[in-house]
Amino acid sequence: MSVNFSKSLPRAVQLAHEIVSSRIAPGDTAVDATLGNGHDTLFLAKLVGQRGRVIGFDIQKAALESTREKIPEGVSVDLHLESHSRMSDLISDPVAAVMFNLGYLPSADKSVITSAESTVPALEAAAGLLKPGGVITVVAYTGHTGGPEEQGSVQQWCECLPQSDFTVAHYAFLNQANNPPELFAIEKK
Ligand SMILES: C[S@@+](CC[C@H](N)C(=O)[O-])C[C@H]1O[C@@H](n2cnc3c(N)ncnc32)[C@H](O)[C@@H]1O
């Protein structure tokens, strides 16, 4: 899979997929920290293959159900109806990638949103689980109530990561209407 840059710059979600696909090999373990409708889980499941494992988190039952429907037979996916902040209690293997897509489940109650109180501890846990060369991607939205505060907390957390252990990048559109999402990418050296 590769993003075609010839007509327009990639969207945050496309770029996140591009980065993650360059770091996952068949047999790896990967984490979807915000299952939602399961698009990222399906994407990760295809990359890790039948020998690999995807572990997912969401606090809404509807998200687990929607995700389960998308996963083909024979693929190993562990879905947890738990906050992603519990990640380090439930995962011990080193992971190749952890994807966060913040905000709310589009088809459900828009008042159930991710927030810095759990997102930042989850990022901390994810950073501790990454294997060398592994990545965390965070797609952050600023167009809903609470979004700018969460984005700010994620950015602050990223800026404090030690350069000796991590490389962090931030991708954002600066002149577009309707608050397009931003991407943070964190690489473990
Ligand atoms: C934008 S959606 C995710 C989209 C998804 N990655 C996809 O591909 O369809 C954000 C999800 O985060 C979930 N969420 C909110 N707080 C959470 C938490 N503390 N832990 C895990 N998931 C959470 C919401 O329930 C919602 O389903």
Coordinates of C-alpha atoms and ligand atoms in Angstrom, one line a residue:
M1 CA 0.0 0.0 0.0
S2 CA 1.3 3.5 -0.7
V3 CA -0.1 7.0 -0.7
N4 CA -0.2 8.8 -4.0
F5 CA 1.2 12.3 -3.4
S6 CA 0.8 13.4 -7.0
K7 CA -2.6 15.1 -6.7
S8 CA -3.0 16.1 -3.1
L9 CA -1.1 15.8 0.2
P10 CA -2.1 12.7 2.2
R11 CA -4.8 13.1 4.9
A12 CA -3.7 12.3 8.5
V13 CA -5.4 8.9 8.5
Q14 CA -3.7 8.0 5.2
L15 CA -0.3 9.0 6.4
A16 CA -0.8 7.1 9.6
H17 CA -1.5 3.9 7.6
E18 CA 1.5 4.5 5.4
I19 CA 3.8 4.9 8.4
V20 CA 2.4 1.9 10.2
S21 CA 2.5 -0.4 7.2
S22 CA 6.2 0.3 6.8
R23 CA 6.8 -0.9 10.4
I24 CA 4.7 -4.1 10.6
A25 CA 5.8 -7.5 9.4
P26 CA 3.7 -10.7 9.3
G27 CA 3.7 -12.3 12.7
D28 CA 3.9 -9.0 14.6
T29 CA 1.7 -7.9 17.5
A30 CA -0.2 -4.6 16.9
V31 CA -2.7 -2.6 18.9
D32 CA -5.7 -0.6 17.9
A33 CA -6.2 1.7 21.0
T34 CA -9.6 3.1 19.7
L35 CA -11.6 0.4 17.9
G36 CA -14.5 2.6 16.7
N37 CA -15.9 1.0 13.6
G38 CA -12.9 -1.4 13.2
H39 CA -11.3 0.1 10.1
D40 CA -7.9 0.4 11.7
T41 CA -8.2 -3.1 13.2
L42 CA -8.9 -4.6 9.9
F43 CA -6.0 -2.7 8.4
L44 CA -3.7 -4.0 11.2
A45 CA -5.0 -7.6 10.9
K46 CA -4.1 -7.7 7.2
L47 CA -0.6 -6.5 8.0
V48 CA 0.2 -8.9 10.8
G49 CA -1.4 -11.9 9.0
Q50 CA -2.5 -15.2 10.5
R51 CA 0.7 -15.7 12.5
G52 CA 0.3 -12.2 14.1
R53 CA -2.0 -10.7 16.7
V54 CA -4.1 -7.5 16.9
I55 CA -5.2 -6.3 20.3
G56 CA -8.0 -3.7 20.5
F57 CA -9.6 -1.5 23.0
D58 CA -12.8 0.5 23.2
I59 CA -15.2 1.6 26.0
Q60 CA -18.3 1.1 23.8
K61 CA -19.8 -2.4 23.2
A62 CA -21.1 -1.1 19.8
A63 CA -17.5 -0.5 18.7
L64 CA -16.5 -4.1 19.6
E65 CA -19.5 -5.5 17.7
S66 CA -18.8 -3.3 14.7
T67 CA -15.2 -4.3 14.7
R68 CA -15.9 -8.0 15.1
E69 CA -18.1 -8.0 12.0
K70 CA -15.2 -6.8 9.9
I71 CA -12.6 -9.3 10.9
P72 CA -12.2 -12.3 8.6
E73 CA -12.2 -15.9 10.0
G74 CA -8.9 -17.3 11.2
V75 CA -7.4 -13.9 12.1
S76 CA -6.3 -13.6 15.7
V77 CA -7.9 -10.4 17.2
D78 CA -8.3 -9.8 21.0
L79 CA -10.9 -7.2 21.6
H80 CA -11.2 -5.6 25.1
L81 CA -14.2 -3.6 26.4
E82 CA -11.7 -1.5 28.4
S83 CA -10.1 1.9 28.4
H84 CA -6.9 2.0 26.5
S85 CA -5.3 3.3 29.7
R86 CA -5.3 -0.4 30.9
M87 CA -3.1 -1.4 28.0
S88 CA -0.1 -2.3 30.0
D89 CA -2.2 -4.5 32.4
L90 CA -3.4 -6.5 29.4
I91 CA -0.4 -6.7 27.1
S92 CA 3.1 -8.0 27.8
D93 CA 4.5 -8.7 24.4
P94 CA 6.5 -6.0 22.6
V95 CA 4.4 -4.4 19.9
A96 CA 5.3 -3.1 16.4
A97 CA 2.6 -0.5 16.2
V98 CA -0.1 1.2 18.3
M99 CA -2.8 3.3 16.5
F100 CA -5.0 5.9 18.2
N101 CA -7.8 7.6 16.3
L102 CA -9.2 10.0 18.9
G103 CA -12.6 11.6 19.2
Y104 CA -16.0 9.9 19.0
L105 CA -17.5 6.9 17.2
P106 CA -19.2 8.6 14.2
S107 CA -22.3 6.4 14.2
A108 CA -22.9 6.5 18.0
D109 CA -23.3 8.9 21.0
K110 CA -21.0 11.8 20.2
S111 CA -20.7 12.7 23.8
V112 CA -18.5 9.6 24.4
I113 CA -15.2 10.9 23.4
T114 CA -11.5 10.2 24.2
S115 CA -10.0 12.6 26.6
A116 CA -6.5 13.5 27.9
E117 CA -7.1 11.9 31.3
S118 CA -7.0 8.4 29.7
T119 CA -5.3 9.2 26.3
V120 CA -2.1 10.4 28.0
P121 CA -1.7 7.4 30.3
A122 CA -2.5 5.1 27.3
L123 CA 0.2 6.8 25.3
E124 CA 2.6 6.3 28.2
A125 CA 1.7 2.6 28.3
A126 CA 2.0 2.3 24.5
A127 CA 5.5 3.9 24.5
G128 CA 6.6 1.3 27.1
L129 CA 5.3 -1.6 24.9
L130 CA 6.9 -0.6 21.6
K131 CA 9.7 -2.7 20.3
P132 CA 12.7 -0.9 18.7
G133 CA 11.6 0.5 15.4
G134 CA 7.9 0.3 16.5
V135 CA 5.6 3.3 16.0
I136 CA 2.6 5.0 17.7
T137 CA 0.3 7.0 15.5
V138 CA -2.2 9.4 17.0
V139 CA -4.9 11.0 14.8
A140 CA -6.2 14.0 16.8
Y141 CA -9.3 16.1 16.1
T142 CA -9.8 19.7 17.2
G143 CA -13.3 20.4 15.8
H144 CA -15.4 19.1 18.8
T145 CA -15.7 20.3 22.4
G146 CA -12.7 19.0 24.3
G147 CA -10.7 18.2 21.1
P148 CA -8.3 21.1 21.3
E149 CA -7.5 20.4 24.9
E150 CA -6.8 16.8 24.2
Q151 CA -4.7 17.7 21.1
G152 CA -2.7 20.1 23.3
S153 CA -2.1 17.4 25.9
V154 CA -1.0 14.9 23.3
Q155 CA 1.4 17.5 21.8
Q156 CA 2.8 18.4 25.2
W157 CA 3.4 14.7 26.0
C158 CA 5.1 14.2 22.6
E159 CA 7.4 17.2 23.1
C160 CA 8.6 15.8 26.4
L161 CA 9.7 12.4 25.1
P162 CA 13.5 12.0 25.3
Q163 CA 15.2 12.4 21.9
S164 CA 17.6 9.6 22.9
D165 CA 14.8 7.0 22.9
F166 CA 12.1 8.4 20.5
T167 CA 11.7 10.4 17.4
V168 CA 8.4 12.4 17.2
A169 CA 6.8 14.1 14.2
H170 CA 3.6 16.2 13.9
Y171 CA 1.7 16.6 10.6
A172 CA -1.1 19.2 10.3
F173 CA -2.9 21.3 7.6
L174 CA -2.5 25.0 8.4
N175 CA -4.9 26.7 6.1
Q176 CA -7.9 24.3 5.6
A177 CA -11.5 24.8 6.7
N178 CA -13.4 22.5 9.1
N179 CA -10.4 21.5 11.3
P180 CA -9.0 18.5 9.5
P181 CA -7.3 16.0 11.9
E182 CA -3.7 16.1 12.7
L183 CA -1.2 13.3 13.0
F184 CA 1.4 12.6 15.7
A185 CA 3.9 9.8 14.9
I186 CA 6.2 8.5 17.6
E187 CA 9.0 6.1 16.7
K188 CA 11.0 4.1 19.3
K189 CA 14.7 4.1 18.4
Ligands
LIG1 C1 -12.8 8.1 16.0 S1 -13.3 6.6 16.8 C2 -12.1 5.4 16.3 C3 -12.2 5.1 14.8 C4 -11.6 3.7 14.5 N1 -10.1 3.7 14.7 C5 -11.9 3.2 13.1 O1 -11.0 2.8 12.4 O2 -13.1 3.1 12.8 C6 -12.8 6.9 18.5 C7 -13.2 5.7 19.4 O3 -12.5 5.9 20.7 C8 -13.3 5.3 21.7 N2 -12.9 5.6 23.0 C9 -13.2 6.7 23.8 N3 -12.6 6.7 25.0 C10 -11.8 5.6 25.0 C11 -10.9 5.0 25.9 N4 -10.7 5.5 27.1 N5 -10.3 3.8 25.6 C12 -10.6 3.2 24.4 N6 -11.4 3.7 23.4 C13 -12.0 4.9 23.7 C14 -14.7 5.7 21.3 O4 -15.7 4.9 21.9 C15 -14.7 5.6 19.8 O5 -15.2 4.4 19.4

